Coordinates of N, CA and C in Angstrom, one line a residue:
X1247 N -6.7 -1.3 -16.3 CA -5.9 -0.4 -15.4 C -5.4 -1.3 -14.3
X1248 N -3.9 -0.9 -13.9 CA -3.5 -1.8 -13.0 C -3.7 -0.7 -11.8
X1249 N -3.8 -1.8 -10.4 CA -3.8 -1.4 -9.4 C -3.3 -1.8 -8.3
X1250 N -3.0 -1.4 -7.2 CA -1.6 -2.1 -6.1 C -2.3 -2.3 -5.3
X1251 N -3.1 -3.4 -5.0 CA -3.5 -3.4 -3.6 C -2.8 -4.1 -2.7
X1252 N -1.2 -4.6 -2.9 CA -0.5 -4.5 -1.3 C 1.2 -5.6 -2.1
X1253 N 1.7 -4.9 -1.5 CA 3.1 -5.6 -1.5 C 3.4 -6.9 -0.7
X1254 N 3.7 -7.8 -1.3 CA 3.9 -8.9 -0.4 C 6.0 -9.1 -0.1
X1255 N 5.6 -9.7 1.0 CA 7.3 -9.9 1.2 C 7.4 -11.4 2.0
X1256 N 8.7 -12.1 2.5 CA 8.8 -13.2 2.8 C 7.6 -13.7 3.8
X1257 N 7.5 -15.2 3.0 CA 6.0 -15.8 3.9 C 4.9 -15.2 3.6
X1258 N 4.4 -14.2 3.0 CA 3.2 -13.9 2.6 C 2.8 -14.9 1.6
X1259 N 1.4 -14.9 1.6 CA 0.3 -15.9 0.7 C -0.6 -15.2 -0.3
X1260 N -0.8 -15.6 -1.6 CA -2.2 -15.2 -2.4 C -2.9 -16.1 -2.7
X1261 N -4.1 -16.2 -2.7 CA -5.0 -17.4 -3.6 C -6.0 -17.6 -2.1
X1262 N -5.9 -17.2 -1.5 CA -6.5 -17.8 0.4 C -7.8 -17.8 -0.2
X1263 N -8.6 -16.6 -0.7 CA -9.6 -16.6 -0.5 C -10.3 -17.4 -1.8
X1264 N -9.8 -17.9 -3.1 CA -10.1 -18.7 -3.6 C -10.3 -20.4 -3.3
X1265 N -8.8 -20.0 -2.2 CA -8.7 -21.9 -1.6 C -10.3 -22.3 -0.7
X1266 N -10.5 -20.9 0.1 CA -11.2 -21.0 0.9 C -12.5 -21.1 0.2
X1267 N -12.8 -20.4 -0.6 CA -14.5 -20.2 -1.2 C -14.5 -21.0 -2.4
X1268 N -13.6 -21.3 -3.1 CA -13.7 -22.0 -4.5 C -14.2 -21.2 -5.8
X1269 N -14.3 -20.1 -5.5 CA -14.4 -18.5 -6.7 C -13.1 -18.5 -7.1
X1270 N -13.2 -18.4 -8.6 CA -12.0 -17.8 -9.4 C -11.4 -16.2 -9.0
X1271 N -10.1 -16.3 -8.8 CA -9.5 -14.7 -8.2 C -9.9 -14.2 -9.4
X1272 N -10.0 -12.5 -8.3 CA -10.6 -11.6 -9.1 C -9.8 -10.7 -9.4
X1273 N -8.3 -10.9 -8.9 CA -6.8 -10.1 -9.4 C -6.1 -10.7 -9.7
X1274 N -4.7 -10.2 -10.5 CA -3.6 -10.6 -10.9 C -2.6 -10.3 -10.3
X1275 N -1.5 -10.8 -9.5 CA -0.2 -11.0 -9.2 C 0.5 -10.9 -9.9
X1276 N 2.2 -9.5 -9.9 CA 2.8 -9.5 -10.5 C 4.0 -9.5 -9.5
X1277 N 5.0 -10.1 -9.8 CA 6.2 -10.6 -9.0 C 7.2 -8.9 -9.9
X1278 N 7.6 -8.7 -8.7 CA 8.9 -7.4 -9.6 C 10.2 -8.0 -9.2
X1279 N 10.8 -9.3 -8.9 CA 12.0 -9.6 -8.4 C 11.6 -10.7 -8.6
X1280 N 12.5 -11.8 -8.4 CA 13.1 -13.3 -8.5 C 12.1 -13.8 -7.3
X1281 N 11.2 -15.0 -7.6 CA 10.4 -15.2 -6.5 C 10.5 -16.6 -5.9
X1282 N 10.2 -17.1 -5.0 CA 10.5 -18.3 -5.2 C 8.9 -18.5 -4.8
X1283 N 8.2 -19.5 -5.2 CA 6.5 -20.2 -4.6 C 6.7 -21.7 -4.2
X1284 N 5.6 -21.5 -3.4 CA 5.3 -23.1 -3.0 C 3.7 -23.1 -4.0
X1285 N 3.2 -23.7 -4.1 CA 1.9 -24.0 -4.8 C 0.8 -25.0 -4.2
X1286 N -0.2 -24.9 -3.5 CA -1.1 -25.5 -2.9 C -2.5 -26.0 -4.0
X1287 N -2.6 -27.3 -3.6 CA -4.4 -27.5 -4.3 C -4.9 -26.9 -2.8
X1288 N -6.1 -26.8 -3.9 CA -7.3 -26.4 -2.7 C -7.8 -27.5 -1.7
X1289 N -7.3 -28.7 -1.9 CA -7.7 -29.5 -0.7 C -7.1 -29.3 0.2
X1290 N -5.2 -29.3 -0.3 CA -4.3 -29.4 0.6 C -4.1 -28.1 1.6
X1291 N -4.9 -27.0 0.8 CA -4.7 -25.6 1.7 C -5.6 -25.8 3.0
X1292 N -6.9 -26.1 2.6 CA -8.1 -26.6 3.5 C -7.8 -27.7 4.3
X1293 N -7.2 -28.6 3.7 CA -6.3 -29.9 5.3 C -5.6 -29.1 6.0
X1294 N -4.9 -28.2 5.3 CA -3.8 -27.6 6.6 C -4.9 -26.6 7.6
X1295 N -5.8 -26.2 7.2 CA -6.6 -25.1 8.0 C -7.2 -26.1 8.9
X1296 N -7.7 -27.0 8.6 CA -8.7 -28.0 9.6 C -7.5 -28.9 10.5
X1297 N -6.2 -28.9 10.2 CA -5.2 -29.8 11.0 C -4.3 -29.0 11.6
X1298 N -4.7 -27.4 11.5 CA -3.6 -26.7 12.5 C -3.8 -25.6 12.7
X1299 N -4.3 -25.4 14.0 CA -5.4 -24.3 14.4 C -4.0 -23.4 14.2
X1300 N -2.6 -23.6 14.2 CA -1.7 -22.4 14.6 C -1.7 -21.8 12.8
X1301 N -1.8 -22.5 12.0 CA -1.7 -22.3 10.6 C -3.1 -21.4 10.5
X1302 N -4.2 -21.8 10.9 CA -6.2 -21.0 10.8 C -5.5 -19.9 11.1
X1303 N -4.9 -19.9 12.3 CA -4.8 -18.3 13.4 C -4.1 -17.6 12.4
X1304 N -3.0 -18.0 11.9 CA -1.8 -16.9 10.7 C -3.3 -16.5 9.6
X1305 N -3.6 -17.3 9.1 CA -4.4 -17.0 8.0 C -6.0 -16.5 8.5
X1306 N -6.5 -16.6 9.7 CA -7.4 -15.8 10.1 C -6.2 -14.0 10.1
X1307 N -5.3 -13.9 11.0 CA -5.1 -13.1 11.1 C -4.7 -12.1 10.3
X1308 N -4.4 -12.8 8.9 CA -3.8 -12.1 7.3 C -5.1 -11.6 6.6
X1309 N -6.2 -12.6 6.6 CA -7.1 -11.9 6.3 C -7.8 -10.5 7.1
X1310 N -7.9 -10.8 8.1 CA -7.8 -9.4 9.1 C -7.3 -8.3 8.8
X1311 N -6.0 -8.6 8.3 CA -5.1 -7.4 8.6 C -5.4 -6.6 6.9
X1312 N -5.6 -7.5 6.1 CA -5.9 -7.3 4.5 C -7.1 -7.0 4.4
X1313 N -8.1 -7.1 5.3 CA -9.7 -6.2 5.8 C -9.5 -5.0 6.2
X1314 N -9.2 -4.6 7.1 CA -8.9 -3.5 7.7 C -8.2 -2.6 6.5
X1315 N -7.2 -3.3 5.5 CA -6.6 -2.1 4.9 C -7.4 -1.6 3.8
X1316 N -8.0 -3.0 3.2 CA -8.8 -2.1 2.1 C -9.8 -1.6 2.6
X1317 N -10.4 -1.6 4.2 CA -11.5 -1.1 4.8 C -10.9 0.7 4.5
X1318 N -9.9 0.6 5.1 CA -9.1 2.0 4.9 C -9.0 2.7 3.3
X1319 N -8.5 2.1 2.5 CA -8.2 2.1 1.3 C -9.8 2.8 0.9
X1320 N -10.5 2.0 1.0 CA -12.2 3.0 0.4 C -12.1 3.5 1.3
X1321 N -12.5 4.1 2.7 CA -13.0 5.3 3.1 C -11.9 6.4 2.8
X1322 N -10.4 6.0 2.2 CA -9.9 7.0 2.2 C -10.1 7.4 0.3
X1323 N -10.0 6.7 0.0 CA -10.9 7.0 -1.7 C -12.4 7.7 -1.9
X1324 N -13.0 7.8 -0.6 CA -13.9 8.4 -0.8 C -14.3 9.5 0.0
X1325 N -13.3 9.8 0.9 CA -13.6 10.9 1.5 C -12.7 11.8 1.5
X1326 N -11.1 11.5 0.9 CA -9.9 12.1 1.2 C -9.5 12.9 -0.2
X1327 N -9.2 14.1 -0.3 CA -8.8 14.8 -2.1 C -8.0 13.9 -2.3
X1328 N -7.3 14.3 -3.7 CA -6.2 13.4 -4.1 C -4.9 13.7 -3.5
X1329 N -4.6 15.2 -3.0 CA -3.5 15.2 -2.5 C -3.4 14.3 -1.0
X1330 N -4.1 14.6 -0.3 CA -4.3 13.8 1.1 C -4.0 12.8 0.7
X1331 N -4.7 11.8 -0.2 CA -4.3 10.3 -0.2 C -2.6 10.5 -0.6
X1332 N -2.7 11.3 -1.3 CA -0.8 11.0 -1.7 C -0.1 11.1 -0.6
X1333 N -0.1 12.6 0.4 CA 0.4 12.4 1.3 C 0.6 10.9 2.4
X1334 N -0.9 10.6 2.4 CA -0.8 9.6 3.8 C -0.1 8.3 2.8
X1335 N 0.2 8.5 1.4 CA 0.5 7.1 0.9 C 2.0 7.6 1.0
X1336 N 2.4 8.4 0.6 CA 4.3 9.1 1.3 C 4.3 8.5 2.2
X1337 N 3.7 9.0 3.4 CA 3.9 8.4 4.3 C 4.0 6.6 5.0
X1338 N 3.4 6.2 4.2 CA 2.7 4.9 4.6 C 4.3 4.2 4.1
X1339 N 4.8 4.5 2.9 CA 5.7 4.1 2.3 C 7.2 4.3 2.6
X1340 N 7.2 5.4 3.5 CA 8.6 6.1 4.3 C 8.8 5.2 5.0
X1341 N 10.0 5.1 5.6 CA 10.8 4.3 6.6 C 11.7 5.4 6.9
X1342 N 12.6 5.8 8.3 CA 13.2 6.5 8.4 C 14.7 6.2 8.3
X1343 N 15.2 7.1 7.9 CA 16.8 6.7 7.1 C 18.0 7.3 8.1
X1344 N 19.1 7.3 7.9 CA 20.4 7.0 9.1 C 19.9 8.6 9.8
X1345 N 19.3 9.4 9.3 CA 19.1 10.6 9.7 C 18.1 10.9 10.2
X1346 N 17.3 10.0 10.3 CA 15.8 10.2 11.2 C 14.9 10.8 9.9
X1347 N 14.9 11.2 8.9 CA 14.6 11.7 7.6 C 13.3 10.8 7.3
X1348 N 11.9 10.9 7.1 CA 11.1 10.1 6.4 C 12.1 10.1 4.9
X1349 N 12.3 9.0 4.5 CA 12.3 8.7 3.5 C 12.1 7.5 2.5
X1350 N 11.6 7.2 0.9 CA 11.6 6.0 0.4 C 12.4 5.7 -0.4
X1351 N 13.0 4.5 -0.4 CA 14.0 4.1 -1.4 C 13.6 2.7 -1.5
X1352 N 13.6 1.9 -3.0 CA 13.3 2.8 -4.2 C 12.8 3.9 -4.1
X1353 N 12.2 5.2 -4.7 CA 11.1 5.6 -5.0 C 10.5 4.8 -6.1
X1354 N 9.1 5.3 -6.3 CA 7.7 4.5 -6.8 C 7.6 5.9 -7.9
X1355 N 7.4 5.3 -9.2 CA 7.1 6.1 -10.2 C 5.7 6.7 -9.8
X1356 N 6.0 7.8 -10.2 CA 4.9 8.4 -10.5 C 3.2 7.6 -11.1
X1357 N 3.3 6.9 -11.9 CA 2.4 5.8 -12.5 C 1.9 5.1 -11.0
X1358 N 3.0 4.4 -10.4 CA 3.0 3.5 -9.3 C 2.6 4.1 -8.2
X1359 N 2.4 5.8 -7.7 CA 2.1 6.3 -6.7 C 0.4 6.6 -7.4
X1360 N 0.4 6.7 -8.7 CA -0.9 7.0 -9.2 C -1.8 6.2 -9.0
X1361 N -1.6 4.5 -9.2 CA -2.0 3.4 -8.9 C -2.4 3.3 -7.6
X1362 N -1.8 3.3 -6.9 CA -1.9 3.1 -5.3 C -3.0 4.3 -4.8
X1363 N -2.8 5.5 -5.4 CA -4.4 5.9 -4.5 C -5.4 6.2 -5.4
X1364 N -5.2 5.6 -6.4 CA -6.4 5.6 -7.8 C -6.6 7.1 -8.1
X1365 N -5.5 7.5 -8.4 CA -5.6 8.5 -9.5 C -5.1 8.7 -10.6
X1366 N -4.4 9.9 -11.3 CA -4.2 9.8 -12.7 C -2.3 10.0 -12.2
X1367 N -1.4 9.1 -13.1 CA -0.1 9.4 -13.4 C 0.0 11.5 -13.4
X1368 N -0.2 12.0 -14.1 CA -0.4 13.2 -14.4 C -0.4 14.4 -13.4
X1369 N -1.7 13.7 -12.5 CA -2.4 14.2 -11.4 C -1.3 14.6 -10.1
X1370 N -0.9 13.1 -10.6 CA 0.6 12.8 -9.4 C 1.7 13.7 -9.8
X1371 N 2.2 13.6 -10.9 CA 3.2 14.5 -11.2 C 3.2 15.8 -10.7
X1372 N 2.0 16.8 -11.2 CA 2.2 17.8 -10.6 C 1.9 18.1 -9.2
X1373 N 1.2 17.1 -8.5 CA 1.5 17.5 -7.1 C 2.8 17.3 -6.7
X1374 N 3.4 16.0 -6.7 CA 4.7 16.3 -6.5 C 5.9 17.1 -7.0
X1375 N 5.5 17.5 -8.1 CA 6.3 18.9 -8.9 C 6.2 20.0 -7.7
X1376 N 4.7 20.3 -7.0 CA 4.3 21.2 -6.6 C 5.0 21.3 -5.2
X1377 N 5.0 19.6 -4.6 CA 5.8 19.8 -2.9 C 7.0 19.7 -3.3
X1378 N 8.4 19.4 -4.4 CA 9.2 19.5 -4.5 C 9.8 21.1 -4.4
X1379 N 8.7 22.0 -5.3 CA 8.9 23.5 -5.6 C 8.6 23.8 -3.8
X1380 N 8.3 23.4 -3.4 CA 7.4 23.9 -1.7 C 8.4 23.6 -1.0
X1381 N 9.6 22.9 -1.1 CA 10.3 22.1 -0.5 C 10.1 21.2 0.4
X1382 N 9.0 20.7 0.6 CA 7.7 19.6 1.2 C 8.9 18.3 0.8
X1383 N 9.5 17.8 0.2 CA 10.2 16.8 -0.4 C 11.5 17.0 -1.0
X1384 N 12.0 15.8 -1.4 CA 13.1 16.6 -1.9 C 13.1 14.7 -3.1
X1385 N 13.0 15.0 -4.2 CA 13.0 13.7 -4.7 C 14.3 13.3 -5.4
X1386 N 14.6 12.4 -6.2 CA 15.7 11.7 -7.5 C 15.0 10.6 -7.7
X1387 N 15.5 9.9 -8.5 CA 15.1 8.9 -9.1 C 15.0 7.5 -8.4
X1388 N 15.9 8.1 -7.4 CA 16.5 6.6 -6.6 C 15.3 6.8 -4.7
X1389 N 15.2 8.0 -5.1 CA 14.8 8.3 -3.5 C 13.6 9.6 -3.3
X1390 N 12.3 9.5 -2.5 CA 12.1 10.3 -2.0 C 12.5 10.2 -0.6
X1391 N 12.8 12.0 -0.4 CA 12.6 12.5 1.2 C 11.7 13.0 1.7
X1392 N 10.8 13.2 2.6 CA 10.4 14.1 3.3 C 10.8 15.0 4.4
X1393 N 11.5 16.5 3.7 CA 11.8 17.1 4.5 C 10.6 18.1 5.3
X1394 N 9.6 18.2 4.8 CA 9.0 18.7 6.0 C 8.0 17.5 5.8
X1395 N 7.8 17.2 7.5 CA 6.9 16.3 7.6 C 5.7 16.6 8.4
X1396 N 5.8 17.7 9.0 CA 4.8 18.6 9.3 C 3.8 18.9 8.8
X1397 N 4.5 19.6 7.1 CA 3.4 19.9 5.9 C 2.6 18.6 6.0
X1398 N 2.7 17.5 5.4 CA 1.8 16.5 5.6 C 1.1 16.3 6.4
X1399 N 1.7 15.9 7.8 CA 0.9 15.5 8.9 C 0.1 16.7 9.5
X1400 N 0.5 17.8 9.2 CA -0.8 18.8 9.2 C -2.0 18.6 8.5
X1401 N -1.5 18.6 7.2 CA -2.5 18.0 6.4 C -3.6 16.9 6.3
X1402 N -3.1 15.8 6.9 CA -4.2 14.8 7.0 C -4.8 15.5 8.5
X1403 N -4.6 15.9 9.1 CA -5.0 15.8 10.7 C -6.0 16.6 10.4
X1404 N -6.0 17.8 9.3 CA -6.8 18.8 9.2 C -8.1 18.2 8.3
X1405 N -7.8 17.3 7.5 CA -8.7 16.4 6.5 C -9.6 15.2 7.9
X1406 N -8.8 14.6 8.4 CA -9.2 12.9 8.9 C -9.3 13.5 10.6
X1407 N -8.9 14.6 11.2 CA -9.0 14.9 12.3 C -8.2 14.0 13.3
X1408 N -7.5 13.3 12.3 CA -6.4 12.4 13.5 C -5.1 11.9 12.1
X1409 N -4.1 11.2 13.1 CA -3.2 10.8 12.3 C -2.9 9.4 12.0
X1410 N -4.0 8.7 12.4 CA -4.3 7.5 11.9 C -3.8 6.4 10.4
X1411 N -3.2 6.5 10.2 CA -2.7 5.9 8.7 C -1.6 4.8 9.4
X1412 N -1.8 3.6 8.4 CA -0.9 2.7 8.2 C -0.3 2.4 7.1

């Protein structure tokens, strides 16, 4: 079963924690567009950490920020229904558009929203079937909206007692 644990974009890194410990990764990377790589041995990753505290600090701070998420990622897998995670993953994934509108574009298949908060393709469909019929959303193939954004953010506030999500 595949699973998304994070989108990378320009200047991001994979492999750190292999360079760093010398353990075989325990995931697979899949590129969805034209990628370009640099490719490091594990010496040369480790000379650059020991020869440039400004390079340690990016990569102290990437690992940080990549702690904290999957710190999030389980407590919300284990304490949140499946609809909650969908919402705060709507959410997480919106950018607002020329109209102030939460919205995503691409939208993420149903499979791909299933992946991301570890549930079933299926499971996803009909809730989103369900906020479409609610008018909670308004989807196409190319785009979700969130036209009430209330519905949601009520929702987690009432689950997590705050609106905390990234």
């Amino acid at each position: 079963m595949d699973v998304v644990f994070s989108e990378l974009t320009l200047g991001d890194f994979i492999g750190d924690l292999s360079a760093i410990d010398g353990e075989l990764p325990f995931a697979y990377f899949e590129a969805k567009e034209d990628t370009t790589t640099v490719v490091f041995r594990r010496s040369q990753f480790l000379g650059a950490l020991r020869q440039s505290p400004q390079f340690a600090e990016v990569v102290a701070q990437t690992l940080c920020s990549r702690l904290r998420a999957v710190n999030q990622l389980y407590v919300e897998s284990r304490l949140l229904p499946m609809k909650t995670r969908l919402y705060t993953e709507l959410i997480r994934l919106s950018s607002r558009d020329e109209a102030g509108t939460l919205a995503i574009s691409p939208a993420p298949t149903h499979s791909e929203l299933a992946r991301r908060i570890a549930s079933q393709r299926e499971t996803v469909t009909k809730q989103m079937s369900h906020l479409v019929k609610e008018g909670v959303i308004d989807g196409s193939r190319d785009r979700i909206r969130i036209l009430d954004e209330s519905y949601f953010r009520t929702e987690i506030i009432n689950i997590l007692g705050t609106m905390n999500i990234r």
